[in-house]
Coordinates of C-alpha atoms and ligand atoms in Angstrom, one line a residue:
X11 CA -10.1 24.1 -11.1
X12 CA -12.2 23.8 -8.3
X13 CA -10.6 24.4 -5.1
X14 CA -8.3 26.6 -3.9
X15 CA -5.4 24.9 -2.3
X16 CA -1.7 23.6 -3.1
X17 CA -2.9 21.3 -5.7
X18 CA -4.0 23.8 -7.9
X19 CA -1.2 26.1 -6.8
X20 CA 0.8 23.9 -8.4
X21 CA -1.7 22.7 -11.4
X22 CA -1.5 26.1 -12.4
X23 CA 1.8 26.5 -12.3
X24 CA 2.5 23.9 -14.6
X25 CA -0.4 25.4 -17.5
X26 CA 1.7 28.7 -17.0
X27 CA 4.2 27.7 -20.1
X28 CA 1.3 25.9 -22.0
X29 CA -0.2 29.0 -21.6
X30 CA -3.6 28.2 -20.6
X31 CA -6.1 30.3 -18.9
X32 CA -6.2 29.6 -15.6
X33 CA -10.0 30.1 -13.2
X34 CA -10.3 29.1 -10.1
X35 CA -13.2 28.9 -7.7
X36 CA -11.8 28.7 -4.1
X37 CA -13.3 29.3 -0.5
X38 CA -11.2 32.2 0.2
X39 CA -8.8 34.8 -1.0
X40 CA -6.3 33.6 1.2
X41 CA -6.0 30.1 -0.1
X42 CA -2.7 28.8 -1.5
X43 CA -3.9 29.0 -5.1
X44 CA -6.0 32.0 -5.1
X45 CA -3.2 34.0 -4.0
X46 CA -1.3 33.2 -7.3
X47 CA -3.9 32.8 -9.4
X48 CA -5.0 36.1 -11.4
X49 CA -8.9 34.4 -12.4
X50 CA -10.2 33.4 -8.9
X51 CA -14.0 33.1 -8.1
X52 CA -14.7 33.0 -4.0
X53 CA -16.9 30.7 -3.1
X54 CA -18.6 27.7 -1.7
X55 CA -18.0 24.1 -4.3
X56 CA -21.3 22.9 -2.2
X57 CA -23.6 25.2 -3.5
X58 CA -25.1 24.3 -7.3
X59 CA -25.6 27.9 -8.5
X60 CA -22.1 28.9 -7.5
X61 CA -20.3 26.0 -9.1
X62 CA -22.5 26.4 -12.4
X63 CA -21.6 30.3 -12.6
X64 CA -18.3 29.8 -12.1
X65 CA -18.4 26.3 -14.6
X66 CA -20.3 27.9 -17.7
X67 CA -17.1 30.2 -18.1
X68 CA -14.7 27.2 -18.6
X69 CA -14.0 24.7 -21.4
X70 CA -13.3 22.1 -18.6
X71 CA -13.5 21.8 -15.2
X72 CA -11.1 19.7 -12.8
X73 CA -10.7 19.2 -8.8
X74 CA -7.9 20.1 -6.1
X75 CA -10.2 17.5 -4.1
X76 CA -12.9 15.2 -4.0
X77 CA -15.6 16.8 -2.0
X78 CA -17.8 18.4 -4.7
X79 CA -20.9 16.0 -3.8
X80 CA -21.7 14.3 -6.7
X81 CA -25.2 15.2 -8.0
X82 CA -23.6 18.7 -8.3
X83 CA -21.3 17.4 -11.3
X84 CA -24.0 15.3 -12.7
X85 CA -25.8 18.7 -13.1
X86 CA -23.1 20.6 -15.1
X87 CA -22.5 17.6 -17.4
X88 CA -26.6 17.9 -17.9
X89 CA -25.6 21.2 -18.7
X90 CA -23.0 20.3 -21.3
X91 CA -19.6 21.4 -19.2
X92 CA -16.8 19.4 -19.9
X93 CA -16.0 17.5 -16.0
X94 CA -12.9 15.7 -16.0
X95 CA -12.5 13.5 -14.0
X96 CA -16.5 12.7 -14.3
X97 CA -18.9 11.9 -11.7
X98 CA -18.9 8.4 -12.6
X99 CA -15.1 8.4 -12.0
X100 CA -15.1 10.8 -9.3
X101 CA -17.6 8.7 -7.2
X102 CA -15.5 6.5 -6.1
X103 CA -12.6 9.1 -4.9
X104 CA -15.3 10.9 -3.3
X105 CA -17.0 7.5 -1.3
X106 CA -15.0 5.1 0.4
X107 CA -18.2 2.8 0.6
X108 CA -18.6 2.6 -3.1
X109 CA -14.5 2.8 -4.1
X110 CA -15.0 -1.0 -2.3
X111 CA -17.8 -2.2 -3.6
X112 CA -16.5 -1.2 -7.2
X113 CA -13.2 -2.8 -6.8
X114 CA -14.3 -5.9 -5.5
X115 CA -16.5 -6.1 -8.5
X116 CA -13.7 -5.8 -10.8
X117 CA -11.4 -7.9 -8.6
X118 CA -9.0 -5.5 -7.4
X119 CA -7.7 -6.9 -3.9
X120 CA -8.8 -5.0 -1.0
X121 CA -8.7 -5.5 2.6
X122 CA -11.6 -7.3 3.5
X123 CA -14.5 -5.0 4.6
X124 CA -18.1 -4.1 4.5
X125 CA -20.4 -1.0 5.9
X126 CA -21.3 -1.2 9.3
X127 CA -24.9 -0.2 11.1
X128 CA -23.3 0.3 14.2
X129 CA -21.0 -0.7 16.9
X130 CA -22.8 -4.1 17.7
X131 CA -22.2 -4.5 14.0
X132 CA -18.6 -4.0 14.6
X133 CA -18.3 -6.8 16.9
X134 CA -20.1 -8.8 14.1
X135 CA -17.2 -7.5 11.5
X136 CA -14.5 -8.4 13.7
X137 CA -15.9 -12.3 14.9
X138 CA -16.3 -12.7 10.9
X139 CA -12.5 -12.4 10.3
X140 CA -9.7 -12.5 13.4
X141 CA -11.3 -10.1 15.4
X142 CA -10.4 -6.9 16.7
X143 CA -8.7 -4.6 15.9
X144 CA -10.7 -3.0 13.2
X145 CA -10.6 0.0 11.5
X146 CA -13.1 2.3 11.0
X147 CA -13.8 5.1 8.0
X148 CA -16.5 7.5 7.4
X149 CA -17.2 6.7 3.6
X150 CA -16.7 10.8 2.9
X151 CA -15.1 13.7 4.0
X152 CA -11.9 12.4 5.6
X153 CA -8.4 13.4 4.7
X154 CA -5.0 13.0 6.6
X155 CA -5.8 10.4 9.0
X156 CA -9.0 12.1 9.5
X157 CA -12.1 10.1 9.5
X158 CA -10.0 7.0 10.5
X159 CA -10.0 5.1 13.2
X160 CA -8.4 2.2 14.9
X161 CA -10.3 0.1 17.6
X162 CA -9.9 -2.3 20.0
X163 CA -13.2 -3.0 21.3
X164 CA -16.7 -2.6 20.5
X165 CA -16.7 0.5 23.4
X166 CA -14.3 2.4 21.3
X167 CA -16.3 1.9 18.6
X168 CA -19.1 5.0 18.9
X169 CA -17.1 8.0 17.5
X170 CA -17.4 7.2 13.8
X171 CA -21.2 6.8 13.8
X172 CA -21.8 10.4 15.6
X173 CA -20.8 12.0 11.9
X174 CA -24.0 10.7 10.7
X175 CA -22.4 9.5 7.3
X176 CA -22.2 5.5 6.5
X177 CA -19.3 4.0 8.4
X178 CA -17.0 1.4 6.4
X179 CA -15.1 -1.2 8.4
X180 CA -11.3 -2.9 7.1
X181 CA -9.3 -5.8 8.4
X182 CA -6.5 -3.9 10.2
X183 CA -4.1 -4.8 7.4
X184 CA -0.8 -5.8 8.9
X185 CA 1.3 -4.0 6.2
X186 CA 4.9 -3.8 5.9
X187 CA 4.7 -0.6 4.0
X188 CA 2.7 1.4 1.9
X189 CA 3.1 2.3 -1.8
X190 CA 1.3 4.6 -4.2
X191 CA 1.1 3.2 -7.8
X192 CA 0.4 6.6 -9.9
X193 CA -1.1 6.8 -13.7
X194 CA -2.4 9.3 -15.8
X195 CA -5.3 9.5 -18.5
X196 CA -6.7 11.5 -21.0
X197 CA -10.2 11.0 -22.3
X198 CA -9.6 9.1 -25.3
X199 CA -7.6 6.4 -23.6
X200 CA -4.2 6.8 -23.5
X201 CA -2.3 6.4 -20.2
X202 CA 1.1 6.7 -18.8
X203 CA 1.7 5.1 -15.6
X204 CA 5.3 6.2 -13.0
X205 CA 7.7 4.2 -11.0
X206 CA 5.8 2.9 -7.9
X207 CA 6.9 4.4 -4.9
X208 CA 7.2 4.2 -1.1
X209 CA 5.5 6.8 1.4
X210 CA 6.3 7.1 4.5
X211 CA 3.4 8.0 6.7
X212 CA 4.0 9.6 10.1
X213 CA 0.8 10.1 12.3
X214 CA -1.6 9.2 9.4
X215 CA 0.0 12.3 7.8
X216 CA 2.2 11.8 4.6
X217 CA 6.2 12.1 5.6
X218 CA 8.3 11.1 2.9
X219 CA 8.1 9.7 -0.7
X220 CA 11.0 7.3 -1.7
X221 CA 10.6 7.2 -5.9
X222 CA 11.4 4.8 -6.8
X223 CA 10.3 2.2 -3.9
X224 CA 13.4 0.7 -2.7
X225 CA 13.3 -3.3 -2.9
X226 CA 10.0 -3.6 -4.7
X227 CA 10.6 -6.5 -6.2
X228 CA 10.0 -6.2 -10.3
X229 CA 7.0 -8.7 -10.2
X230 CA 5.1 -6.8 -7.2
X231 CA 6.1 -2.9 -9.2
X232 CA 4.6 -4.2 -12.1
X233 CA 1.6 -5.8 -10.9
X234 CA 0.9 -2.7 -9.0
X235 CA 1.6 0.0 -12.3
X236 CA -0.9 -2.9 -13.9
X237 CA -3.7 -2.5 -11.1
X238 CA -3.6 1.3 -11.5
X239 CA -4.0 1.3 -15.2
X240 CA -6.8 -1.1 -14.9
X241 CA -8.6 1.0 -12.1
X242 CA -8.3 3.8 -14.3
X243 CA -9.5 2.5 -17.4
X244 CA -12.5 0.5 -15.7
X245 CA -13.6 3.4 -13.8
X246 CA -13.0 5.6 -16.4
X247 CA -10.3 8.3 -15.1
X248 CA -9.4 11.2 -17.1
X249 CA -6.3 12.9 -15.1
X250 CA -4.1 12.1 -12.6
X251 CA -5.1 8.6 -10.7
X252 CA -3.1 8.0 -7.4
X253 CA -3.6 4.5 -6.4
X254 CA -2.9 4.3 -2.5
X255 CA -1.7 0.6 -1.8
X256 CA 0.1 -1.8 1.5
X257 CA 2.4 -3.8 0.9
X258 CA 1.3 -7.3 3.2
X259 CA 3.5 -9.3 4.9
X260 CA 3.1 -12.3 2.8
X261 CA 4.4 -10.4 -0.4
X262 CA 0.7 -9.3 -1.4
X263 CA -0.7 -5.7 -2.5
X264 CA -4.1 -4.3 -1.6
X265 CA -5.6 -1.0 -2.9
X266 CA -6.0 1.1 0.2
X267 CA -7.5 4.0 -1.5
X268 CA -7.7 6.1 -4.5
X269 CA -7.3 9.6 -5.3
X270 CA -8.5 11.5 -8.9
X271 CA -6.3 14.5 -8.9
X272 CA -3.0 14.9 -8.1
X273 CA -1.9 13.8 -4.9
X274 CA 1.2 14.3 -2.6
X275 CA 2.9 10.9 -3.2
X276 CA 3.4 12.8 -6.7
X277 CA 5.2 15.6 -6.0
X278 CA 8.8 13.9 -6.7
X279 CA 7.5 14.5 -10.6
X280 CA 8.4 18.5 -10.2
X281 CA 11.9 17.7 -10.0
X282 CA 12.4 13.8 -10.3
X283 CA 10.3 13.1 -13.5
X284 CA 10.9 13.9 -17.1
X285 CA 7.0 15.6 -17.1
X286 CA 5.3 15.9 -13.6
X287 CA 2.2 14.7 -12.4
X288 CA 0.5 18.6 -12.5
X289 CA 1.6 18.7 -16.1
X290 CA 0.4 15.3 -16.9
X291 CA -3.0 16.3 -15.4
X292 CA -3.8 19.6 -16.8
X293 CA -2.6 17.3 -20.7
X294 CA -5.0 14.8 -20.0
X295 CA -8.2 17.0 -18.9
X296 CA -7.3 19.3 -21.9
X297 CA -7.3 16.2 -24.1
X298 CA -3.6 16.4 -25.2
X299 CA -1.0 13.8 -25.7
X300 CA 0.4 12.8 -22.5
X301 CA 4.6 13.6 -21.3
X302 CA 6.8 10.9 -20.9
X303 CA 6.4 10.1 -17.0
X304 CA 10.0 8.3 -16.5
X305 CA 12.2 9.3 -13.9
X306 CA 15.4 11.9 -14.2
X307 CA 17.2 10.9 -11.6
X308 CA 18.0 7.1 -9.9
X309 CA 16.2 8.4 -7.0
X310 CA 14.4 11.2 -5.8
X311 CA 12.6 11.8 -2.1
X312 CA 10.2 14.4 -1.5
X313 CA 9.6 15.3 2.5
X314 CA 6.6 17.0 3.4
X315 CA 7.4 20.4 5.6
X316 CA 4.9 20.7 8.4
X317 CA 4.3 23.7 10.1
X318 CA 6.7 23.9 13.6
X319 CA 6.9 26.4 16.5
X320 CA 8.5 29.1 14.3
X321 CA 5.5 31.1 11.9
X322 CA 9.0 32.7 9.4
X323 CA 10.0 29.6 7.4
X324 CA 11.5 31.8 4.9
X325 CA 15.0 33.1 7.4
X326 CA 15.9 28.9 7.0
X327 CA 16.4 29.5 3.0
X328 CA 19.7 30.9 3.9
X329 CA 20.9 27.6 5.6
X330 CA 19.0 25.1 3.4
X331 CA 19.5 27.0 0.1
X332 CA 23.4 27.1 1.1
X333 CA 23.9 23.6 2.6
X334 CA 22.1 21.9 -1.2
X335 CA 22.6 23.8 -4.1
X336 CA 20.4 20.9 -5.6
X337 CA 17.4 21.0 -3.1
X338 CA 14.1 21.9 -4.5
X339 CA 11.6 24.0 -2.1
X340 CA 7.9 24.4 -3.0
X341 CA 6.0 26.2 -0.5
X342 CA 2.6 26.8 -0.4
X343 CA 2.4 30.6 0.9
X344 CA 0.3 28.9 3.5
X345 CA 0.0 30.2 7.9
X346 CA 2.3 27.9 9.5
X347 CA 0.5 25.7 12.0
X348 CA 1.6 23.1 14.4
X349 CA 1.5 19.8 12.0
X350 CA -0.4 21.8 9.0
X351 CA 1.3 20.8 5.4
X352 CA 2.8 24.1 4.6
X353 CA 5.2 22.9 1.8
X354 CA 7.5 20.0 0.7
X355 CA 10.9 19.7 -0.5
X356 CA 12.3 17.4 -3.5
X357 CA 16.1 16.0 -3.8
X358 CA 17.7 13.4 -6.2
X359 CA 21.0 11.5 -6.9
X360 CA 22.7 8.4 -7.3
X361 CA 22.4 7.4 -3.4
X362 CA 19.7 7.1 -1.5
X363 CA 20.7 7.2 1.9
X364 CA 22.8 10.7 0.7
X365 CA 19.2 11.6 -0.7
X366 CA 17.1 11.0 1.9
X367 CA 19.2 12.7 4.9
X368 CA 19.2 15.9 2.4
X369 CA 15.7 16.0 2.2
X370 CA 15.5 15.3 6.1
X371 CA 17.5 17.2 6.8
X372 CA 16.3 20.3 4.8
X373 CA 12.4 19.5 6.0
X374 CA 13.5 19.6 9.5
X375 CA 15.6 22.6 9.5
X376 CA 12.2 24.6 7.7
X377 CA 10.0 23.1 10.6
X378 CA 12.3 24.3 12.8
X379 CA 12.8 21.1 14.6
X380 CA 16.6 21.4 14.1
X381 CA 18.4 24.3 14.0
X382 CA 22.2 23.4 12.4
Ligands
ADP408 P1 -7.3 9.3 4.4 O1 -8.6 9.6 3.8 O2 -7.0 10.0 5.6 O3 -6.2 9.3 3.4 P2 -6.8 6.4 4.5 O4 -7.9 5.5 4.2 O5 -5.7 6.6 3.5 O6 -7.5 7.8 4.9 O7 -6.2 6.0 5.9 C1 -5.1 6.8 6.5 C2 -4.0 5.8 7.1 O8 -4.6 4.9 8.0 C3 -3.4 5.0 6.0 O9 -2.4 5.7 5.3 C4 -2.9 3.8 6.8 O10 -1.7 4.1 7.4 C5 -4.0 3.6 7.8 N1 -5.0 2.6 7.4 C6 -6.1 2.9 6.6 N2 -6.8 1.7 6.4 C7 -6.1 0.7 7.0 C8 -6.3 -0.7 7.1 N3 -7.4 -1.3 6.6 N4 -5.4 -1.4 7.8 C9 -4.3 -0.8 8.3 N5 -4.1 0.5 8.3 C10 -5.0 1.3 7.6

């Protein structure tokens, strides 16, 4: 796997009982997988000669994120390694500009958008639909909010263009909540797709995940579990697809934006799914038949733990571990920072509101932000 953080922490945590062998290239030894994983190789994913080194060792090669630039993979399939996702998948992860394009083609809805020159250009975006505000994205290299941005005027619109990548403009989509429609595929075509599900987003940053959505009406869950399986088999997916989506208004769903690996509206599956979505993923990139993705529990909410005041997370176990026997805790062995992910927590039950206050309740008390 290329990349080093708590994706393929957990990726290889789940080929543990397969017993699969395990290499990782990550940009330092202190990254949340390469200081669990036995076979790590430090170095930089934007340099050709270091990915090939590290790639002719493998039978396959898979991503903990989308920034390996493109040409790169083109170059090891040239050289006969095994790249799942592909690069003619993993384009469109890795470029917001041509994720649109390619969805439009194949009629998926998406807000309404195009690239921009520059913030004249915006102005001319905005008068062609209802005007500001608009929202802004460099095409690559944004994660977390980062790379986005909201404006109001063509004055606030000069930040994105000083990045010097091509800047895609969006309707500001008046959502009334956002989904994630996830699937899973394995080369020769067979899919599994799981229960749509809410996420919360506080900050631009990921909060909570509700699995499954509450009040997603059958006909709107199913039309979204269709759109993911289509993206995937049009753009040719192998592994875990997250399909990021809003919920309009007017009963509508547009794809917001995709993600080829797995993703953190996912990580309910470790403890709320029958086979998780890090299983699922290392199945379908190894070519094996695919688990059974349906849920274990009525409900199950996963809440991020960001990084508080307090750097020792691990004194709240006593609390949290004592107060819900059934709470899950995965952290990432990560430096606690001020807002940095540093872990998540996963409960399930029969009642949601019981559910979600336990996983609140337990995120809170490891950020520190409450202390009884
Ligand atoms: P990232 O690469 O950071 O995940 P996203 O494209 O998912 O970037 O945008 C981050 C957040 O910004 C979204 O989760 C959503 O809340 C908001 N957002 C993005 N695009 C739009 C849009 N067209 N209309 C309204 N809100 C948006």
């Amino acid at each position: 796997m290329v990349g080093g953080g708590q994706l393929a922490r957990m990726t290889h945590e789940a080929g543990i009982p397969l017993g699969i062998r395990f290499k990782l290239l990550s940009d330092t030894p202190q990254d949340s997988a390469a200081q669990v994983v036995s076979d790590v190789v430090i170095g930089d994913y934007r340099d050709l000669a270091t990915l090939r080194a590290f790639a002719h060792g493998c039978d396959v090669i898979t991503f903990d994120h989308e920034h390996v630039p493109t040409e790169h993979l083109r170059a090891l399939e040239a050289d006969g390694i095994a790249v799942r996702p592909g690069p003619g998948a993993l384009q469109h992860a890795h470029d917001k500009g041509v994720m649109r394009a390619r969805l439009s083609e194949i009629g998926v809805p998406c807000p309404r958008h195009r690239i921009v020159a520059d913030p004249a250009d915006v102005t001319r975006f905005a008068a062609e639909g209802d005007g500001f505000p608009v929202v802004l994205k460099t095409v690559v290299g944004g994660y977390d909010g980062k790379g986005v941005w909201v404006v109001r005027s063509e004055d606030e619109a000069a930040d994105p263009f000083l990045a010097g990548v091509p800047v895609l403009a969006e309707e500001k989509v008046d959502f009334v909540r956002e989904l994630a429609a996830n699937v899973v595929r394995s080369p020769h075509g067979q899919a599994v797709s799981y229960p749509v599900v809410e996420s919360v987003q506080v900050n631009g940053v990921c909060d909570t995940v509700i699995a499954p959505a509450p009040n997603l009406s059958a006909d709107l869950s199913a039309q979204a579990q269709q759109l993911a399986l289509t993206i995937a088999g049009e753009l040719g997916v192998v592994g875990h697809l997250a399909v990021e989506l809003f919920e309009t208004r007017d009963g509508r769903i547009l794809v917001n934006e995709l993600a080829m690996r797995p993703h953190n509206s996912g990580h309910w599956t470790q403890d709320g799914a029958i086979t998780s979505q890090f299983a699922n993923h290392v199945r379908a990139v190894l070519d094996l038949p695919l688990g059974d993705p349906r849920p274990r529990a009525k409900w199950t909410v996963m809440a991020n733990v960001l990084g508080g005041e307090f750097p020792d997370m691990y004194s709240a176990y006593l609390h949290c571990m004592a107060r819900d026997p059934q709470l899950k805790i995965h952290m990432y062995g990560k430096d606690v920072k001020p807002g940095r992910k540093v872990g998540h927590v996963n409960t399930y039950g029969d009642d949601l509101a019981d559910v979600r206050e336990r996983a609140r309740h337990a995120a809170d008390y490891l950020r520190g932000t409450i202390t009884e």
